[in-house]
PDB file of C-alpha atoms in Angstrom:
ATOM      1  CA  UNK A  63      51.293 -59.952-139.887  1.00  0.00           C
ATOM      2  CA  UNK A  64      52.936 -60.477-143.427  1.00  0.00           C
ATOM      3  CA  UNK A  65      54.308 -57.226-145.386  1.00  0.00           C
ATOM      4  CA  UNK A  66      52.210 -56.773-148.425  1.00  0.00           C
ATOM      5  CA  UNK A  67      54.988 -56.623-150.846  1.00  0.00           C
ATOM      6  CA  UNK A  68      55.596 -60.083-149.557  1.00  0.00           C
ATOM      7  CA  UNK A  69      52.288 -61.689-149.633  1.00  0.00           C
ATOM      8  CA  UNK A  70      51.931 -60.531-153.255  1.00  0.00           C
ATOM      9  CA  UNK A  71      55.544 -61.992-154.402  1.00  0.00           C
ATOM     10  CA  UNK A  72      54.218 -64.893-152.450  1.00  0.00           C
ATOM     11  CA  UNK A  73      51.133 -65.329-154.663  1.00  0.00           C
ATOM     12  CA  UNK A  74      52.403 -64.857-158.026  1.00  0.00           C
ATOM     13  CA  UNK A  75      55.589 -67.274-157.789  1.00  0.00           C
ATOM     14  CA  UNK A  76      53.370 -69.778-156.004  1.00  0.00           C
ATOM     15  CA  UNK A  77      50.883 -69.246-159.386  1.00  0.00           C
ATOM     16  CA  UNK A  78      54.100 -69.396-161.513  1.00  0.00           C
ATOM     17  CA  UNK A  79      54.935 -72.124-160.342  1.00  0.00           C
ATOM     18  CA  UNK A  80      51.554 -74.161-160.538  1.00  0.00           C
ATOM     19  CA  UNK A  81      51.851 -73.437-164.039  1.00  0.00           C
ATOM     20  CA  UNK A  82      55.222 -73.966-165.070  1.00  0.00           C
ATOM     21  CA  UNK A  83      54.607 -77.201-163.037  1.00  0.00           C
ATOM     22  CA  UNK A  84      51.727 -78.299-164.794  1.00  0.00           C
ATOM     23  CA  UNK A  85      53.401 -77.498-167.447  1.00  0.00           C
ATOM     24  CA  UNK A  86      56.575 -79.668-167.572  1.00  0.00           C
ATOM     25  CA  UNK A  87      54.376 -82.496-166.141  1.00  0.00           C
ATOM     26  CA  UNK A  88      51.603 -82.679-168.744  1.00  0.00           C
ATOM     27  CA  UNK A  89      53.695 -81.326-171.147  1.00  0.00           C
ATOM     28  CA  UNK A  90      56.079 -83.417-171.619  1.00  0.00           C
ATOM     29  CA  UNK A  91      56.575 -85.090-174.357  1.00  0.00           C
ATOM     30  CA  UNK A  92      58.000 -88.801-175.020  1.00  0.00           C
ATOM     31  CA  UNK A  93      60.285 -88.154-177.645  1.00  0.00           C
ATOM     32  CA  UNK A  94      62.126 -85.368-175.468  1.00  0.00           C
ATOM     33  CA  UNK A  95      65.883 -84.050-176.310  1.00  0.00           C
ATOM     34  CA  UNK A  96      68.691 -82.446-175.012  1.00  0.00           C
ATOM     35  CA  UNK A  97      67.911 -78.398-176.521  1.00  0.00           C
ATOM     36  CA  UNK A  98      71.580 -77.865-175.288  1.00  0.00           C
ATOM     37  CA  UNK A  99      73.953 -78.918-172.948  1.00  0.00           C
ATOM     38  CA  UNK A 100      75.927 -76.224-170.279  1.00  0.00           C
ATOM     39  CA  UNK A 101      78.753 -76.880-168.290  1.00  0.00           C
ATOM     40  CA  UNK A 102      79.454 -79.685-170.349  1.00  0.00           C
ATOM     41  CA  UNK A 103      78.005 -82.160-172.919  1.00  0.00           C
ATOM     42  CA  UNK A 104      76.154 -84.503-170.119  1.00  0.00           C
ATOM     43  CA  UNK A 105      74.999 -81.389-168.589  1.00  0.00           C
ATOM     44  CA  UNK A 106      72.280 -80.525-171.143  1.00  0.00           C
ATOM     45  CA  UNK A 107      69.079 -78.428-171.114  1.00  0.00           C
ATOM     46  CA  UNK A 108      65.972 -79.626-172.671  1.00  0.00           C
ATOM     47  CA  UNK A 109      63.508 -77.796-175.156  1.00  0.00           C
ATOM     48  CA  UNK A 110      60.264 -78.057-171.181  1.00  0.00           C
ATOM     49  CA  UNK A 111      63.237 -75.665-169.628  1.00  0.00           C
ATOM     50  CA  UNK A 112      63.301 -72.912-172.056  1.00  0.00           C
ATOM     51  CA  UNK A 113      59.315 -73.286-172.525  1.00  0.00           C
ATOM     52  CA  UNK A 114      59.046 -73.417-168.308  1.00  0.00           C
ATOM     53  CA  UNK A 115      61.031 -69.857-167.897  1.00  0.00           C
ATOM     54  CA  UNK A 116      59.673 -68.582-171.011  1.00  0.00           C
ATOM     55  CA  UNK A 117      56.454 -69.093-169.217  1.00  0.00           C
ATOM     56  CA  UNK A 118      57.557 -67.993-166.006  1.00  0.00           C
ATOM     57  CA  UNK A 119      59.385 -64.719-166.496  1.00  0.00           C
ATOM     58  CA  UNK A 120      56.118 -63.695-169.333  1.00  0.00           C
ATOM     59  CA  UNK A 121      53.672 -63.686-166.361  1.00  0.00           C
ATOM     60  CA  UNK A 122      55.851 -61.738-164.099  1.00  0.00           C
ATOM     61  CA  UNK A 123      56.389 -59.142-166.822  1.00  0.00           C
ATOM     62  CA  UNK A 124      52.980 -58.845-167.017  1.00  0.00           C
ATOM     63  CA  UNK A 125      52.545 -58.958-163.215  1.00  0.00           C
ATOM     64  CA  UNK A 126      55.432 -56.890-162.546  1.00  0.00           C
ATOM     65  CA  UNK A 127      57.307 -55.348-165.340  1.00  0.00           C
ATOM     66  CA  UNK A 128      59.885 -53.481-163.398  1.00  0.00           C
ATOM     67  CA  UNK A 129      60.994 -56.561-161.441  1.00  0.00           C
ATOM     68  CA  UNK A 130      64.481 -57.824-162.164  1.00  0.00           C
ATOM     69  CA  UNK A 131      65.174 -61.260-163.411  1.00  0.00           C
ATOM     70  CA  UNK A 132      68.234 -63.912-163.119  1.00  0.00           C
ATOM     71  CA  UNK A 133      67.111 -67.603-164.933  1.00  0.00           C
ATOM     72  CA  UNK A 134      68.975 -70.183-165.005  1.00  0.00           C
ATOM     73  CA  UNK A 135      67.944 -70.517-169.275  1.00  0.00           C
ATOM     74  CA  UNK A 136      69.800 -67.172-169.872  1.00  0.00           C
ATOM     75  CA  UNK A 137      67.052 -64.321-168.450  1.00  0.00           C
ATOM     76  CA  UNK A 138      68.210 -61.717-167.166  1.00  0.00           C
ATOM     77  CA  UNK A 139      66.980 -57.996-166.279  1.00  0.00           C
ATOM     78  CA  UNK A 140      68.171 -55.521-163.807  1.00  0.00           C
ATOM     79  CA  UNK A 141      64.493 -54.238-162.968  1.00  0.00           C
ATOM     80  CA  UNK A 142      63.588 -50.787-161.416  1.00  0.00           C
ATOM     81  CA  UNK A 143      61.485 -51.927-158.487  1.00  0.00           C
ATOM     82  CA  UNK A 144      64.311 -53.667-155.916  1.00  0.00           C
ATOM     83  CA  UNK A 145      62.738 -56.632-156.947  1.00  0.00           C
ATOM     84  CA  UNK A 146      64.329 -59.758-157.879  1.00  0.00           C
ATOM     85  CA  UNK A 147      62.860 -62.745-159.503  1.00  0.00           C
ATOM     86  CA  UNK A 148      65.364 -65.539-158.845  1.00  0.00           C
ATOM     87  CA  UNK A 149      64.357 -68.348-161.360  1.00  0.00           C
ATOM     88  CA  UNK A 150      64.930 -72.898-162.405  1.00  0.00           C
ATOM     89  CA  UNK A 151      61.799 -73.332-164.211  1.00  0.00           C
ATOM     90  CA  UNK A 152      63.124 -77.310-164.404  1.00  0.00           C
ATOM     91  CA  UNK A 153      65.703 -78.349-161.156  1.00  0.00           C
ATOM     92  CA  UNK A 154      66.748 -81.811-161.877  1.00  0.00           C
ATOM     93  CA  UNK A 155      66.867 -81.844-165.571  1.00  0.00           C
ATOM     94  CA  UNK A 156      68.711 -85.081-165.807  1.00  0.00           C
ATOM     95  CA  UNK A 157      65.886 -86.610-163.806  1.00  0.00           C
ATOM     96  CA  UNK A 158      62.860 -85.168-165.793  1.00  0.00           C
ATOM     97  CA  UNK A 159      65.055 -86.038-169.045  1.00  0.00           C
ATOM     98  CA  UNK A 160      64.627 -89.952-167.450  1.00  0.00           C
ATOM     99  CA  UNK A 161      61.434 -90.254-166.423  1.00  0.00           C
ATOM    100  CA  UNK A 162      62.493 -89.731-162.704  1.00  0.00           C
ATOM    101  CA  UNK A 163      60.208 -88.287-160.485  1.00  0.00           C
ATOM    102  CA  UNK A 164      62.667 -86.070-157.848  1.00  0.00           C
ATOM    103  CA  UNK A 165      62.129 -82.387-160.309  1.00  0.00           C
ATOM    104  CA  UNK A 166      60.838 -79.157-159.289  1.00  0.00           C
ATOM    105  CA  UNK A 167      60.610 -74.796-160.268  1.00  0.00           C
ATOM    106  CA  UNK A 168      62.308 -72.816-157.735  1.00  0.00           C
ATOM    107  CA  UNK A 169      61.246 -69.147-158.142  1.00  0.00           C
ATOM    108  CA  UNK A 170      62.915 -66.845-155.277  1.00  0.00           C
ATOM    109  CA  UNK A 171      61.721 -63.245-154.949  1.00  0.00           C
ATOM    110  CA  UNK A 172      64.644 -61.069-153.517  1.00  0.00           C
ATOM    111  CA  UNK A 173      64.421 -57.758-152.576  1.00  0.00           C
ATOM    112  CA  UNK A 174      67.015 -54.883-151.687  1.00  0.00           C
ATOM    113  CA  UNK A 175      69.754 -58.020-152.735  1.00  0.00           C
ATOM    114  CA  UNK A 176      67.972 -60.513-149.420  1.00  0.00           C
ATOM    115  CA  UNK A 177      65.171 -63.208-150.524  1.00  0.00           C
ATOM    116  CA  UNK A 178      62.112 -63.047-149.007  1.00  0.00           C
ATOM    117  CA  UNK A 179      59.949 -65.304-150.365  1.00  0.00           C
ATOM    118  CA  UNK A 180      60.599 -69.072-151.892  1.00  0.00           C
ATOM    119  CA  UNK A 181      58.688 -71.478-153.602  1.00  0.00           C
ATOM    120  CA  UNK A 182      59.318 -74.839-154.553  1.00  0.00           C
ATOM    121  CA  UNK A 183      57.037 -77.130-156.771  1.00  0.00           C
ATOM    122  CA  UNK A 184      57.311 -80.415-156.966  1.00  0.00           C
ATOM    123  CA  UNK A 185      54.516 -81.798-159.120  1.00  0.00           C
ATOM    124  CA  UNK A 186      55.611 -85.595-159.038  1.00  0.00           C
ATOM    125  CA  UNK A 187      56.292 -85.688-155.500  1.00  0.00           C
ATOM    126  CA  UNK A 188      51.980 -83.284-155.340  1.00  0.00           C
ATOM    127  CA  UNK A 189      54.364 -81.083-153.026  1.00  0.00           C
ATOM    128  CA  UNK A 190      54.455 -77.770-152.925  1.00  0.00           C
ATOM    129  CA  UNK A 191      57.384 -75.595-150.471  1.00  0.00           C
ATOM    130  CA  UNK A 192      57.174 -72.103-149.495  1.00  0.00           C
ATOM    131  CA  UNK A 193      58.396 -69.551-146.570  1.00  0.00           C
ATOM    132  CA  UNK A 194      58.266 -66.410-146.720  1.00  0.00           C
ATOM    133  CA  UNK A 195      61.397 -64.490-144.600  1.00  0.00           C
ATOM    134  CA  UNK A 196      60.006 -64.349-140.584  1.00  0.00           C
ATOM    135  CA  UNK A 197      56.785 -65.717-141.413  1.00  0.00           C
ATOM    136  CA  UNK A 198      58.572 -70.143-141.024  1.00  0.00           C
ATOM    137  CA  UNK A 199      57.985 -72.697-144.058  1.00  0.00           C
ATOM    138  CA  UNK A 200      54.638 -74.534-145.164  1.00  0.00           C
ATOM    139  CA  UNK A 201      54.015 -77.451-147.676  1.00  0.00           C
ATOM    140  CA  UNK A 202      51.240 -78.239-149.614  1.00  0.00           C
ATOM    141  CA  UNK A 203      50.683 -81.605-150.030  1.00  0.00           C
ATOM    142  CA  UNK A 204      47.897 -83.704-152.141  1.00  0.00           C
ATOM    143  CA  UNK A 205      47.989 -85.864-148.903  1.00  0.00           C
ATOM    144  CA  UNK A 206      48.344 -84.368-146.223  1.00  0.00           C
ATOM    145  CA  UNK A 207      47.059 -80.843-146.639  1.00  0.00           C
ATOM    146  CA  UNK A 208      49.033 -77.747-144.996  1.00  0.00           C
ATOM    147  CA  UNK A 209      51.791 -78.060-143.264  1.00  0.00           C
ATOM    148  CA  UNK A 210      54.364 -76.017-141.215  1.00  0.00           C
ATOM    149  CA  UNK A 211      57.550 -77.049-141.953  1.00  0.00           C
ATOM    150  CA  UNK A 212      60.460 -77.878-138.464  1.00  0.00           C
ATOM    151  CA  UNK A 213      63.666 -79.688-138.297  1.00  0.00           C
ATOM    152  CA  UNK A 214      64.485 -82.961-137.581  1.00  0.00           C
ATOM    153  CA  UNK A 215      65.891 -82.785-133.647  1.00  0.00           C
ATOM    154  CA  UNK A 216      69.688 -83.644-134.693  1.00  0.00           C
ATOM    155  CA  UNK A 217      70.612 -86.655-134.341  1.00  0.00           C
ATOM    156  CA  UNK A 218      74.805 -88.006-133.203  1.00  0.00           C
ATOM    157  CA  UNK A 219      76.622 -87.022-136.612  1.00  0.00           C
ATOM    158  CA  UNK A 220      77.181 -90.771-137.342  1.00  0.00           C
ATOM    159  CA  UNK A 221      73.125 -91.844-136.812  1.00  0.00           C
ATOM    160  CA  UNK A 222      72.497 -88.073-139.835  1.00  0.00           C
ATOM    161  CA  UNK A 223      71.059 -88.600-143.406  1.00  0.00           C
ATOM    162  CA  UNK A 224      73.105 -86.595-145.124  1.00  0.00           C
ATOM    163  CA  UNK A 225      71.868 -85.694-149.036  1.00  0.00           C
ATOM    164  CA  UNK A 226      75.289 -84.170-151.584  1.00  0.00           C
ATOM    165  CA  UNK A 227      74.804 -83.599-155.704  1.00  0.00           C
ATOM    166  CA  UNK A 228      77.805 -83.575-158.369  1.00  0.00           C
ATOM    167  CA  UNK A 229      78.725 -81.574-160.642  1.00  0.00           C
ATOM    168  CA  UNK A 230      78.526 -82.495-164.640  1.00  0.00           C
ATOM    169  CA  UNK A 231      82.248 -80.861-164.845  1.00  0.00           C
ATOM    170  CA  UNK A 232      83.713 -84.641-164.951  1.00  0.00           C
ATOM    171  CA  UNK A 233      87.400 -83.263-162.626  1.00  0.00           C
ATOM    172  CA  UNK A 234      84.826 -81.587-160.261  1.00  0.00           C
ATOM    173  CA  UNK A 235      82.776 -84.401-159.862  1.00  0.00           C
ATOM    174  CA  UNK A 236      85.460 -87.291-159.310  1.00  0.00           C
ATOM    175  CA  UNK A 237      87.207 -85.272-156.095  1.00  0.00           C
ATOM    176  CA  UNK A 238      83.909 -84.678-155.262  1.00  0.00           C
ATOM    177  CA  UNK A 239      83.253 -88.818-154.655  1.00  0.00           C
ATOM    178  CA  UNK A 240      86.845 -88.432-152.977  1.00  0.00           C
ATOM    179  CA  UNK A 241      84.784 -86.024-150.629  1.00  0.00           C
ATOM    180  CA  UNK A 242      81.550 -88.322-150.202  1.00  0.00           C
ATOM    181  CA  UNK A 243      84.072 -91.535-149.856  1.00  0.00           C
ATOM    182  CA  UNK A 244      86.044 -90.376-147.456  1.00  0.00           C
ATOM    183  CA  UNK A 245      82.758 -88.841-145.613  1.00  0.00           C
ATOM    184  CA  UNK A 246      80.080 -92.173-146.073  1.00  0.00           C
ATOM    185  CA  UNK A 247      81.775 -93.568-142.468  1.00  0.00           C
ATOM    186  CA  UNK A 248      81.786 -91.456-140.569  1.00  0.00           C
ATOM    187  CA  UNK A 249      77.243 -90.569-141.389  1.00  0.00           C
ATOM    188  CA  UNK A 250      74.533 -92.994-141.278  1.00  0.00           C
ATOM    189  CA  UNK A 251      74.400 -92.611-144.839  1.00  0.00           C
ATOM    190  CA  UNK A 252      74.050 -90.270-148.042  1.00  0.00           C
ATOM    191  CA  UNK A 253      71.413 -89.388-151.004  1.00  0.00           C
ATOM    192  CA  UNK A 254      72.426 -87.407-153.987  1.00  0.00           C
ATOM    193  CA  UNK A 255      68.386 -86.788-155.423  1.00  0.00           C
ATOM    194  CA  UNK A 256      69.669 -85.142-158.285  1.00  0.00           C
ATOM    195  CA  UNK A 257      67.354 -81.142-157.139  1.00  0.00           C
ATOM    196  CA  UNK A 258      69.206 -78.900-155.090  1.00  0.00           C
ATOM    197  CA  UNK A 259      66.096 -77.783-154.261  1.00  0.00           C
ATOM    198  CA  UNK A 260      64.147 -80.574-153.228  1.00  0.00           C
ATOM    199  CA  UNK A 261      67.390 -82.332-151.516  1.00  0.00           C
ATOM    200  CA  UNK A 262      66.641 -78.310-148.947  1.00  0.00           C
ATOM    201  CA  UNK A 263      63.090 -78.991-149.017  1.00  0.00           C
ATOM    202  CA  UNK A 264      63.715 -82.063-147.206  1.00  0.00           C
ATOM    203  CA  UNK A 265      65.801 -80.864-144.967  1.00  0.00           C
ATOM    204  CA  UNK A 266      63.015 -78.332-143.785  1.00  0.00           C
ATOM    205  CA  UNK A 267      60.544 -81.400-143.711  1.00  0.00           C
ATOM    206  CA  UNK A 268      62.839 -83.331-141.463  1.00  0.00           C
ATOM    207  CA  UNK A 269      63.813 -85.828-144.134  1.00  0.00           C
ATOM    208  CA  UNK A 270      66.911 -85.339-144.227  1.00  0.00           C
ATOM    209  CA  UNK A 271      69.919 -84.232-141.113  1.00  0.00           C
ATOM    210  CA  UNK A 272      71.936 -82.761-144.135  1.00  0.00           C
ATOM    211  CA  UNK A 273      72.953 -81.129-147.014  1.00  0.00           C
ATOM    212  CA  UNK A 274      75.865 -80.087-148.897  1.00  0.00           C
ATOM    213  CA  UNK A 275      76.771 -79.436-152.924  1.00  0.00           C
ATOM    214  CA  UNK A 276      79.812 -77.989-154.686  1.00  0.00           C
ATOM    215  CA  UNK A 277      79.279 -75.533-158.022  1.00  0.00           C
ATOM    216  CA  UNK A 278      75.312 -74.351-157.508  1.00  0.00           C
ATOM    217  CA  UNK A 279      74.074 -71.352-158.631  1.00  0.00           C
ATOM    218  CA  UNK A 280      72.011 -68.822-157.340  1.00  0.00           C
ATOM    219  CA  UNK A 281      68.929 -70.386-159.126  1.00  0.00           C
ATOM    220  CA  UNK A 282      69.670 -73.529-157.286  1.00  0.00           C
ATOM    221  CA  UNK A 283      69.397 -72.527-153.573  1.00  0.00           C
ATOM    222  CA  UNK A 284      67.563 -69.240-153.421  1.00  0.00           C
ATOM    223  CA  UNK A 285      63.955 -71.141-152.708  1.00  0.00           C
ATOM    224  CA  UNK A 286      65.105 -73.762-150.708  1.00  0.00           C
ATOM    225  CA  UNK A 287      67.793 -71.997-148.485  1.00  0.00           C
ATOM    226  CA  UNK A 288      65.322 -69.532-147.231  1.00  0.00           C
ATOM    227  CA  UNK A 289      62.425 -72.760-147.342  1.00  0.00           C
ATOM    228  CA  UNK A 290      65.181 -74.853-144.875  1.00  0.00           C
ATOM    229  CA  UNK A 291      66.037 -71.620-142.996  1.00  0.00           C
ATOM    230  CA  UNK A 292      62.758 -70.747-142.239  1.00  0.00           C
ATOM    231  CA  UNK A 293      62.128 -74.533-140.776  1.00  0.00           C
ATOM    232  CA  UNK A 294      65.079 -73.768-138.390  1.00  0.00           C
ATOM    233  CA  UNK A 295      67.987 -75.240-140.098  1.00  0.00           C
ATOM    234  CA  UNK A 296      71.467 -73.690-140.280  1.00  0.00           C
ATOM    235  CA  UNK A 297      72.569 -72.648-143.536  1.00  0.00           C
ATOM    236  CA  UNK A 298      76.273 -71.769-145.121  1.00  0.00           C
ATOM    237  CA  UNK A 299      78.967 -71.971-147.534  1.00  0.00           C
ATOM    238  CA  UNK A 300      82.598 -72.420-145.809  1.00  0.00           C
ATOM    239  CA  UNK A 301      83.099 -71.478-142.229  1.00  0.00           C
ATOM    240  CA  UNK A 302      81.933 -67.409-141.480  1.00  0.00           C
ATOM    241  CA  UNK A 303      80.771 -67.657-145.399  1.00  0.00           C
ATOM    242  CA  UNK A 304      77.380 -67.493-146.625  1.00  0.00           C
ATOM    243  CA  UNK A 305      76.002 -70.256-149.158  1.00  0.00           C
ATOM    244  CA  UNK A 306      78.292 -70.011-152.337  1.00  0.00           C
ATOM    245  CA  UNK A 307      79.386 -71.499-156.102  1.00  0.00           C
ATOM    246  CA  UNK A 308      82.247 -72.999-153.385  1.00  0.00           C
ATOM    247  CA  UNK A 309      80.343 -74.264-150.961  1.00  0.00           C
ATOM    248  CA  UNK A 310      76.774 -75.113-149.919  1.00  0.00           C
ATOM    249  CA  UNK A 311      76.327 -76.571-146.690  1.00  0.00           C
ATOM    250  CA  UNK A 312      72.839 -77.320-144.061  1.00  0.00           C
ATOM    251  CA  UNK A 313      71.236 -78.419-141.984  1.00  0.00           C
ATOM    252  CA  UNK A 314      69.791 -78.967-138.253  1.00  0.00           C
ATOM    253  CA  UNK A 315      71.499 -77.245-135.230  1.00  0.00           C
ATOM    254  CA  UNK A 316      73.746 -79.431-134.194  1.00  0.00           C
ATOM    255  CA  UNK A 317      74.621 -80.997-137.943  1.00  0.00           C
ATOM    256  CA  UNK A 318      75.766 -78.418-139.782  1.00  0.00           C
ATOM    257  CA  UNK A 319      78.942 -77.095-137.581  1.00  0.00           C
ATOM    258  CA  UNK A 320      80.527 -80.820-137.447  1.00  0.00           C
ATOM    259  CA  UNK A 321      79.087 -81.567-141.148  1.00  0.00           C
ATOM    260  CA  UNK A 322      80.778 -78.093-142.345  1.00  0.00           C
ATOM    261  CA  UNK A 323      84.050 -78.619-140.349  1.00  0.00           C
ATOM    262  CA  UNK A 324      84.473 -82.339-142.194  1.00  0.00           C
ATOM    263  CA  UNK A 325      83.851 -80.508-145.411  1.00  0.00           C
ATOM    264  CA  UNK A 326      86.469 -77.974-144.546  1.00  0.00           C
ATOM    265  CA  UNK A 327      89.168 -80.799-143.790  1.00  0.00           C
ATOM    266  CA  UNK A 328      88.288 -82.305-146.095  1.00  0.00           C
ATOM    267  CA  UNK A 329      88.859 -80.213-149.006  1.00  0.00           C
ATOM    268  CA  UNK A 330      84.826 -79.975-150.360  1.00  0.00           C
ATOM    269  CA  UNK A 331      85.194 -76.605-152.191  1.00  0.00           C
ATOM    270  CA  UNK A 332      88.941 -76.814-153.885  1.00  0.00           C
ATOM    271  CA  UNK A 333      88.538 -77.449-157.798  1.00  0.00           C
TER     272      UNK A 333
END
């Protein structure tokens, strides 16, 4: 049975993600422009990122004013309830800026420091992914209704389809390209979708065998990591560590371990 608090947090996260996703999908201006930059001139924020975060944090503040918040676009408060929301209002901003469909709204709720609820809404794909800790992972889509998610059985590593992402700092991205160059001959292929949250959900849905990336923040990972784990994936960072900015790795059992070892051997976490 789902904890009543977790059920409440899930419903609020789903409502907030749906509202923000609809705002982003339906309110995207034809002349959408860059509002600011983050880590580099090509790591952008649009006016819509900011508007979506304000919508989400406003709804949470109205319903649960004592909760803490950590948002990508600057929302931060400690709260007093033991619950903290970790929000990426628009994961895949560059895709969104260019009119590409792979972007999402990612919302997670932590209780006493542990992620207990995750929701990822991908409006242009018509899919909402969600999980509650210990309760499995699910997706709801226009074409196939609600379904429970499960990772694919692990293939041999040389038949694995793995996704990754690239940092917007030039030196880091160049090193990531070197790692990918060494990794590609050992796999079926590599994909680069542009939204970490969607990649983790695709792993959960059996559309990928593995995923890795360097330089991710808590808001990039929180919801998707829980959804992937609840679908049977293994997640971590460098050997013996949790996912972090140094490295995030996820995969089906049987792919995670050899992928993690290769990334460690190739120095995927190095500056």
